[in-house]
Amino acid sequence: RMATQRASLVGDVFRSILPLLNMLDGIPIGTLIEAVAGDDGCSLADCDVSSLDLPEGFVLLDRPSFITLCEGILEMAECSPLLPLLPETIEGINRIEFIGALILYTMEEPCPVYRLLTQPLNVSGVRSKAALRWQLRYLKLLTMALHIVPRDSEYWYTGVIYRGVSIEGNAGLKSKYENYKEAFKPGTQLVFAAPTSATKDSSIAGMFTKGIQFVFQGDRPDIGPGGVLLKGGDLSIFGEEEVLMISPSSFCVVAATKVQETVLVMMQKKPSRVSYLSAHLLPASEVGAALAPAPSPTPPPPPAHPGGVPGLAALSLSHAGAASPSASTA
């Protein structure tokens, strides 16, 4: 009965992740090394990768290797211009640990740790707290990091962002691609349960697009949903910049069209208090800040061709005329 009452409060779109709401509340906050390579059986180093549908060839680092990796990342964090913008400690944890959590998320080699978070939370994942028991300490550190980045700093990006998606080997996404008019009809609500990154550059998104490209807007078509800008060589291992949004996040489809072989989906951010961490555990000044990003000074340019998707400029940016929303997850 209690679960039913909670479901009615958060709406159908979040029903699939209802058991995960506030799941980070009781998780102890610690250092990056503790979250990644702690010896208490509750760190990423203990993760049972056989229970996850990870890419072939994925190899989990052993504990000593993870410790060495984290030590190197923390050295990088010491040089980040973000460091002086944060309080020296948050919940008793040094600010460098939160910056380290952001940097670690961007790594592909020697171990793409982000996959340990995204796989169990995406639409084909288990989506249970039990399946995430080794990831929760790092997820809490990462979630806190996303919330404490000052919204008035250069690290909080408010422009429209783009994400390319491959449908290869994913039956669910392939089905949505083939039936995109129904799967992404205007008014459809999508919830991104896993941490989701996107790029400022539509041409970069085009490089990763193999079927579907998402365009994320804020509450107006000329602004974005808001997220932490992971600058290349600073908060990102790579030279390119990506924007990491706070999860879970909810969007409403504005329009969808097929351009050549790509389904282009335009989405508007939906305000929501649904979170993996209770509001009272977040810094008071940041609660709800992501719901109202400041407008960007100029509207975003349409994607360039051939890197981007041609015809984006012709797709309506209007939010008007949306149908009654239906629920889905991404």
Tab-separated table of C-alpha atoms in Angstrom:
chain	number	residue	atom	x	y	z
A	1	ARG	CA	0.000	0.000	0.000
A	2	MET	CA	2.821	2.393	0.870
A	3	ALA	CA	4.510	1.657	-2.458
A	4	THR	CA	1.226	2.377	-4.247
A	5	GLN	CA	0.910	5.714	-2.468
A	6	ARG	CA	4.485	6.648	-3.376
A	7	ALA	CA	3.892	5.635	-6.991
A	8	SER	CA	0.866	7.899	-7.228
A	9	LEU	CA	2.986	10.771	-5.946
A	10	VAL	CA	5.841	10.365	-8.411
A	11	GLY	CA	3.752	9.415	-11.425
A	12	ASP	CA	3.765	6.493	-13.807
A	13	VAL	CA	6.915	7.579	-15.580
A	14	PHE	CA	8.997	6.837	-12.464
A	15	ARG	CA	7.184	3.648	-11.500
A	16	SER	CA	9.958	1.382	-12.802
A	17	ILE	CA	12.552	2.961	-10.491
A	18	LEU	CA	10.286	3.386	-7.471
A	19	PRO	CA	12.319	0.885	-5.353
A	20	LEU	CA	15.435	3.003	-5.958
A	21	LEU	CA	14.102	6.309	-4.670
A	22	ASN	CA	16.286	7.715	-1.864
A	23	MET	CA	18.414	4.557	-2.037
A	24	LEU	CA	21.574	6.548	-1.257
A	25	ASP	CA	20.273	8.025	2.013
A	26	GLY	CA	21.729	5.367	4.294
A	27	ILE	CA	24.930	4.806	2.315
A	28	PRO	CA	28.005	6.174	4.131
A	29	ILE	CA	29.871	8.907	2.300
A	30	GLY	CA	33.589	8.257	2.089
A	31	THR	CA	36.703	8.824	0.028
A	32	LEU	CA	37.096	7.849	-3.610
A	33	ILE	CA	39.473	5.009	-2.727
A	34	GLU	CA	37.005	3.660	-0.152
A	35	ALA	CA	34.168	3.761	-2.696
A	36	VAL	CA	36.200	2.151	-5.455
A	37	ALA	CA	38.638	-0.169	-3.681
A	38	GLY	CA	37.531	-0.445	-0.061
A	39	ASP	CA	38.075	-3.830	1.604
A	40	ASP	CA	34.685	-4.071	3.327
A	41	GLY	CA	32.975	-5.931	0.496
A	42	CYS	CA	30.960	-2.882	-0.603
A	43	SER	CA	33.183	-1.224	-3.205
A	44	LEU	CA	33.452	-1.341	-6.989
A	45	ALA	CA	36.384	-3.747	-6.670
A	46	ASP	CA	33.949	-6.322	-5.223
A	47	CYS	CA	31.439	-6.004	-8.051
A	48	ASP	CA	30.197	-9.265	-9.545
A	49	VAL	CA	30.601	-8.410	-13.217
A	50	SER	CA	29.172	-11.795	-14.232
A	51	SER	CA	25.768	-10.532	-13.093
A	52	LEU	CA	25.939	-7.549	-15.447
A	53	ASP	CA	25.457	-7.482	-19.193
A	54	LEU	CA	28.770	-5.783	-19.907
A	55	PRO	CA	30.591	-5.561	-23.255
A	56	GLU	CA	32.717	-8.536	-24.216
A	57	GLY	CA	36.233	-8.114	-22.933
A	58	PHE	CA	35.309	-5.971	-19.920
A	59	VAL	CA	37.864	-6.606	-17.185
A	60	LEU	CA	37.423	-5.382	-13.622
A	61	LEU	CA	40.634	-4.139	-12.073
A	62	ASP	CA	41.918	-5.774	-8.916
A	63	ARG	CA	42.005	-3.804	-5.673
A	64	PRO	CA	45.670	-2.668	-5.833
A	65	SER	CA	45.214	-1.505	-9.442
A	66	PHE	CA	42.078	0.429	-8.524
A	67	ILE	CA	43.935	2.117	-5.657
A	68	THR	CA	46.760	3.158	-7.986
A	69	LEU	CA	44.205	4.480	-10.484
A	70	CYS	CA	42.398	6.507	-7.823
A	71	GLU	CA	45.660	7.967	-6.541
A	72	GLY	CA	46.478	9.193	-10.037
A	73	ILE	CA	43.007	10.670	-10.467
A	74	LEU	CA	43.239	12.505	-7.153
A	75	GLU	CA	46.510	14.053	-8.300
A	76	MET	CA	44.655	15.348	-11.347
A	77	ALA	CA	41.880	16.663	-9.132
A	78	GLU	CA	44.365	18.734	-7.139
A	79	CYS	CA	45.050	20.786	-10.290
A	80	SER	CA	41.426	21.388	-11.269
A	81	PRO	CA	40.264	25.046	-11.339
A	82	LEU	CA	37.007	23.715	-9.856
A	83	LEU	CA	38.771	22.977	-6.553
A	84	PRO	CA	38.730	26.537	-5.083
A	85	LEU	CA	35.081	26.954	-6.111
A	86	LEU	CA	33.958	24.245	-3.678
A	87	PRO	CA	33.838	24.234	0.121
A	88	GLU	CA	36.949	22.591	1.567
A	89	THR	CA	34.854	19.771	2.985
A	90	ILE	CA	31.347	18.467	2.316
A	91	GLU	CA	29.852	16.155	4.936
A	92	GLY	CA	33.363	15.774	6.359
A	93	ILE	CA	34.845	14.671	3.018
A	94	ASN	CA	37.538	16.717	1.300
A	95	ARG	CA	36.391	18.411	-1.915
A	96	ILE	CA	39.121	16.670	-3.911
A	97	GLU	CA	37.270	13.354	-3.505
A	98	PHE	CA	34.184	14.708	-5.292
A	99	ILE	CA	36.239	16.078	-8.167
A	100	GLY	CA	37.960	12.696	-8.394
A	101	ALA	CA	34.571	10.978	-8.679
A	102	LEU	CA	33.732	13.150	-11.690
A	103	ILE	CA	37.056	12.432	-13.409
A	104	LEU	CA	36.779	8.681	-12.815
A	105	TYR	CA	33.384	8.627	-14.520
A	106	THR	CA	34.958	9.769	-17.806
A	107	MET	CA	37.548	6.995	-18.017
A	108	GLU	CA	37.476	4.257	-20.672
A	109	GLU	CA	40.895	2.778	-19.937
A	110	PRO	CA	42.038	0.829	-18.044
A	111	CYS	CA	38.489	0.214	-16.798
A	112	PRO	CA	35.266	1.990	-17.850
A	113	VAL	CA	33.821	2.267	-14.349
A	114	TYR	CA	30.778	4.185	-15.604
A	115	ARG	CA	29.445	0.980	-17.150
A	116	LEU	CA	29.137	-0.547	-13.679
A	117	LEU	CA	26.624	2.205	-12.892
A	118	THR	CA	24.773	2.565	-16.161
A	119	GLN	CA	24.203	-1.092	-17.019
A	120	PRO	CA	22.083	-2.073	-13.984
A	121	LEU	CA	20.161	1.225	-14.199
A	122	ASN	CA	19.379	1.373	-17.903
A	123	VAL	CA	16.211	0.059	-19.497
A	124	SER	CA	17.619	-3.471	-19.937
A	125	GLY	CA	19.166	-3.588	-16.455
A	126	VAL	CA	17.907	-5.162	-13.236
A	127	ARG	CA	17.215	-1.801	-11.520
A	128	SER	CA	17.375	-3.067	-7.966
A	129	LYS	CA	19.267	-1.869	-4.920
A	130	ALA	CA	20.662	-5.382	-4.480
A	131	ALA	CA	22.161	-5.300	-7.978
A	132	LEU	CA	23.798	-1.976	-7.122
A	133	ARG	CA	25.137	-2.849	-3.677
A	134	TRP	CA	28.801	-2.564	-4.770
A	135	GLN	CA	28.212	0.631	-6.755
A	136	LEU	CA	26.215	2.670	-4.237
A	137	ARG	CA	29.141	4.264	-2.396
A	138	TYR	CA	30.654	5.564	-5.615
A	139	LEU	CA	27.226	6.579	-6.951
A	140	LYS	CA	26.631	8.624	-3.797
A	141	LEU	CA	29.996	10.370	-4.143
A	142	LEU	CA	29.240	11.107	-7.803
A	143	THR	CA	25.705	12.309	-7.069
A	144	MET	CA	26.945	14.640	-4.351
A	145	ALA	CA	29.613	15.946	-6.730
A	146	LEU	CA	27.002	16.841	-9.331
A	147	HIS	CA	24.943	18.726	-6.747
A	148	ILE	CA	27.758	20.780	-5.212
A	149	VAL	CA	29.108	22.269	-8.442
A	150	PRO	CA	28.131	25.982	-8.280
A	151	ARG	CA	25.306	26.787	-10.688
A	152	ASP	CA	26.785	30.194	-11.449
A	153	SER	CA	30.192	28.790	-12.435
A	154	GLU	CA	31.620	27.847	-15.815
A	155	TYR	CA	31.279	24.203	-14.776
A	156	TRP	CA	27.477	24.272	-14.876
A	157	TYR	CA	26.352	24.152	-18.509
A	158	THR	CA	22.912	25.400	-19.530
A	159	GLY	CA	22.958	25.023	-23.300
A	160	VAL	CA	21.125	22.458	-25.415
A	161	ILE	CA	22.995	19.124	-25.467
A	162	TYR	CA	23.033	16.076	-27.745
A	163	ARG	CA	23.491	12.335	-27.295
A	164	GLY	CA	24.022	9.744	-30.012
A	165	VAL	CA	22.758	6.213	-29.361
A	166	SER	CA	23.554	2.918	-31.074
A	167	ILE	CA	20.721	0.444	-31.547
A	168	GLU	CA	23.098	-2.348	-32.508
A	169	GLY	CA	22.688	-5.369	-30.271
A	170	ASN	CA	19.867	-3.744	-28.274
A	171	ALA	CA	16.477	-5.224	-29.100
A	172	GLY	CA	14.598	-2.640	-27.029
A	173	LEU	CA	16.196	0.351	-28.734
A	174	LYS	CA	15.888	-1.284	-32.146
A	175	SER	CA	12.167	-1.743	-31.579
A	176	LYS	CA	11.807	1.935	-30.609
A	177	TYR	CA	13.792	2.920	-33.688
A	178	GLU	CA	11.573	0.874	-36.005
A	179	ASN	CA	8.404	2.173	-34.344
A	180	TYR	CA	9.661	5.661	-33.525
A	181	LYS	CA	6.402	7.431	-34.359
A	182	GLU	CA	4.713	5.575	-31.518
A	183	ALA	CA	7.699	5.161	-29.160
A	184	PHE	CA	8.594	8.853	-29.345
A	185	LYS	CA	5.278	10.492	-30.110
A	186	PRO	CA	4.930	14.044	-28.739
A	187	GLY	CA	3.991	14.022	-25.053
A	188	THR	CA	5.721	10.704	-24.300
A	189	GLN	CA	7.677	10.936	-21.053
A	190	LEU	CA	11.089	9.309	-20.757
A	191	VAL	CA	13.037	8.780	-17.560
A	192	PHE	CA	16.814	8.390	-17.707
A	193	ALA	CA	17.515	6.334	-14.602
A	194	ALA	CA	21.270	5.996	-15.108
A	195	PRO	CA	23.810	8.833	-15.046
A	196	THR	CA	23.574	10.266	-18.547
A	197	SER	CA	26.153	12.331	-20.377
A	198	ALA	CA	25.756	14.293	-23.585
A	199	THR	CA	27.815	16.650	-25.693
A	200	LYS	CA	27.619	20.361	-26.475
A	201	ASP	CA	28.527	19.591	-30.076
A	202	SER	CA	25.923	17.920	-32.268
A	203	SER	CA	28.605	16.838	-34.745
A	204	ILE	CA	30.340	14.851	-31.991
A	205	ALA	CA	27.022	13.244	-31.087
A	206	GLY	CA	26.671	12.348	-34.760
A	207	MET	CA	29.881	10.337	-34.566
A	208	PHE	CA	28.289	8.083	-31.932
A	209	THR	CA	24.832	7.962	-33.490
A	210	LYS	CA	23.876	4.598	-34.912
A	211	GLY	CA	20.119	4.846	-35.063
A	212	ILE	CA	18.902	7.465	-32.559
A	213	GLN	CA	20.039	10.917	-31.537
A	214	PHE	CA	18.524	12.695	-28.529
A	215	VAL	CA	18.388	16.478	-28.255
A	216	PHE	CA	17.973	17.614	-24.633
A	217	GLN	CA	16.291	20.965	-23.980
A	218	GLY	CA	15.358	22.786	-20.795
A	219	ASP	CA	12.051	24.496	-20.092
A	220	ARG	CA	12.591	26.622	-23.204
A	221	PRO	CA	13.855	25.432	-26.593
A	222	ASP	CA	16.887	27.755	-26.465
A	223	ILE	CA	18.303	26.390	-23.197
A	224	GLY	CA	19.361	22.989	-21.953
A	225	PRO	CA	18.445	20.827	-18.967
A	226	GLY	CA	21.541	21.771	-16.965
A	227	GLY	CA	24.485	19.593	-16.060
A	228	VAL	CA	28.112	19.562	-14.998
A	229	LEU	CA	30.534	20.396	-17.802
A	230	LEU	CA	33.321	17.817	-17.739
A	231	LYS	CA	36.060	19.805	-19.418
A	232	GLY	CA	38.675	17.938	-21.380
A	233	GLY	CA	42.004	17.783	-19.571
A	234	ASP	CA	40.338	19.018	-16.389
A	235	LEU	CA	37.340	16.957	-15.276
A	236	SER	CA	37.583	14.621	-18.243
A	237	ILE	CA	40.382	12.323	-19.347
A	238	PHE	CA	39.501	13.027	-22.954
A	239	GLY	CA	39.997	16.211	-24.933
A	240	GLU	CA	36.311	16.512	-25.759
A	241	GLU	CA	33.808	18.090	-23.393
A	242	GLU	CA	30.739	16.272	-22.148
A	243	VAL	CA	27.889	17.324	-19.894
A	244	LEU	CA	26.784	14.970	-17.113
A	245	MET	CA	23.202	15.329	-15.925
A	246	ILE	CA	21.930	14.471	-12.468
A	247	SER	CA	20.031	11.177	-12.428
A	248	PRO	CA	17.273	10.216	-12.476
A	249	SER	CA	16.029	12.799	-14.945
A	250	SER	CA	12.700	13.065	-16.732
A	251	PHE	CA	11.978	14.437	-20.191
A	252	CYS	CA	8.933	14.922	-22.382
A	253	VAL	CA	9.202	14.277	-26.118
A	254	VAL	CA	8.514	17.431	-28.126
A	255	ALA	CA	9.007	16.012	-31.603
A	256	ALA	CA	10.609	13.105	-33.431
A	257	THR	CA	11.512	12.683	-37.057
A	258	LYS	CA	13.616	10.405	-39.212
A	259	VAL	CA	16.415	12.087	-41.152
A	260	GLN	CA	18.131	9.674	-43.514
A	261	GLU	CA	18.835	6.684	-41.240
A	262	THR	CA	18.722	8.568	-37.940
A	263	VAL	CA	15.709	9.036	-35.683
A	264	LEU	CA	16.040	12.476	-34.133
A	265	VAL	CA	14.202	12.938	-30.818
A	266	MET	CA	13.744	16.426	-29.346
A	267	MET	CA	12.983	16.420	-25.596
A	268	GLN	CA	12.086	18.964	-22.916
A	269	LYS	CA	13.262	18.648	-19.309
A	270	LYS	CA	10.456	18.004	-16.830
A	271	PRO	CA	10.772	19.445	-13.308
A	272	SER	CA	10.923	16.677	-10.708
A	273	ARG	CA	11.948	16.163	-7.093
A	274	VAL	CA	12.447	12.440	-7.638
A	275	SER	CA	15.959	11.577	-6.504
A	276	TYR	CA	18.214	8.796	-5.301
A	277	LEU	CA	19.222	11.066	-2.420
A	278	SER	CA	16.748	12.895	-0.176
A	279	ALA	CA	16.666	16.663	-0.539
A	280	HIS	CA	17.464	17.237	3.130
A	281	LEU	CA	20.797	15.465	2.633
A	282	LEU	CA	21.865	17.844	-0.126
A	283	PRO	CA	23.404	21.306	0.404
A	284	ALA	CA	20.454	23.641	1.010
A	285	SER	CA	21.531	26.108	-1.670
A	286	GLU	CA	21.541	23.411	-4.329
A	287	VAL	CA	18.185	21.736	-3.711
A	288	GLY	CA	16.149	22.052	-6.866
A	289	ALA	CA	18.745	24.225	-8.578
A	290	ALA	CA	18.925	21.868	-11.515
A	291	LEU	CA	15.220	22.358	-12.136
A	292	ALA	CA	15.650	25.933	-13.280
A	293	PRO	CA	18.866	26.380	-15.241
A	294	ALA	CA	19.817	29.899	-16.213
A	295	PRO	CA	19.193	30.741	-19.870
A	296	SER	CA	22.146	30.545	-22.226
A	297	PRO	CA	23.057	33.842	-23.883
A	298	THR	CA	22.363	32.659	-27.422
A	299	PRO	CA	20.294	29.870	-28.996
A	300	PRO	CA	22.311	26.793	-30.028
A	301	PRO	CA	23.304	26.421	-33.676
A	302	PRO	CA	21.830	23.568	-35.725
A	303	PRO	CA	24.055	20.511	-36.195
A	304	ALA	CA	26.664	20.649	-38.904
A	305	HIS	CA	26.706	18.065	-41.664
A	306	PRO	CA	28.252	15.523	-42.153
A	307	GLY	CA	29.163	15.078	-38.465
A	308	GLY	CA	25.729	16.026	-37.183
A	309	VAL	CA	22.295	15.132	-38.420
A	310	PRO	CA	21.156	17.179	-41.428
A	311	GLY	CA	17.698	18.661	-41.215
A	312	LEU	CA	17.690	19.375	-37.476
A	313	ALA	CA	16.991	23.024	-38.116
A	314	ALA	CA	13.781	22.028	-39.875
A	315	LEU	CA	12.487	20.164	-36.830
A	316	SER	CA	10.060	22.261	-34.828
A	317	LEU	CA	11.420	23.550	-31.524
A	318	SER	CA	7.963	24.450	-30.263
A	319	HIS	CA	6.701	22.857	-27.060
A	320	ALA	CA	3.109	23.575	-27.971
A	321	GLY	CA	0.634	20.948	-29.006
A	322	ALA	CA	2.021	18.062	-26.938
A	323	ALA	CA	-0.360	15.154	-26.515
A	324	SER	CA	-1.281	13.609	-23.193
A	325	PRO	CA	1.946	12.047	-21.924
A	326	SER	CA	2.562	8.350	-21.840
A	327	ALA	CA	5.282	6.753	-19.742
A	328	SER	CA	8.479	5.088	-20.870
A	329	THR	CA	12.049	4.672	-19.713
A	330	ALA	CA	15.404	5.022	-21.396
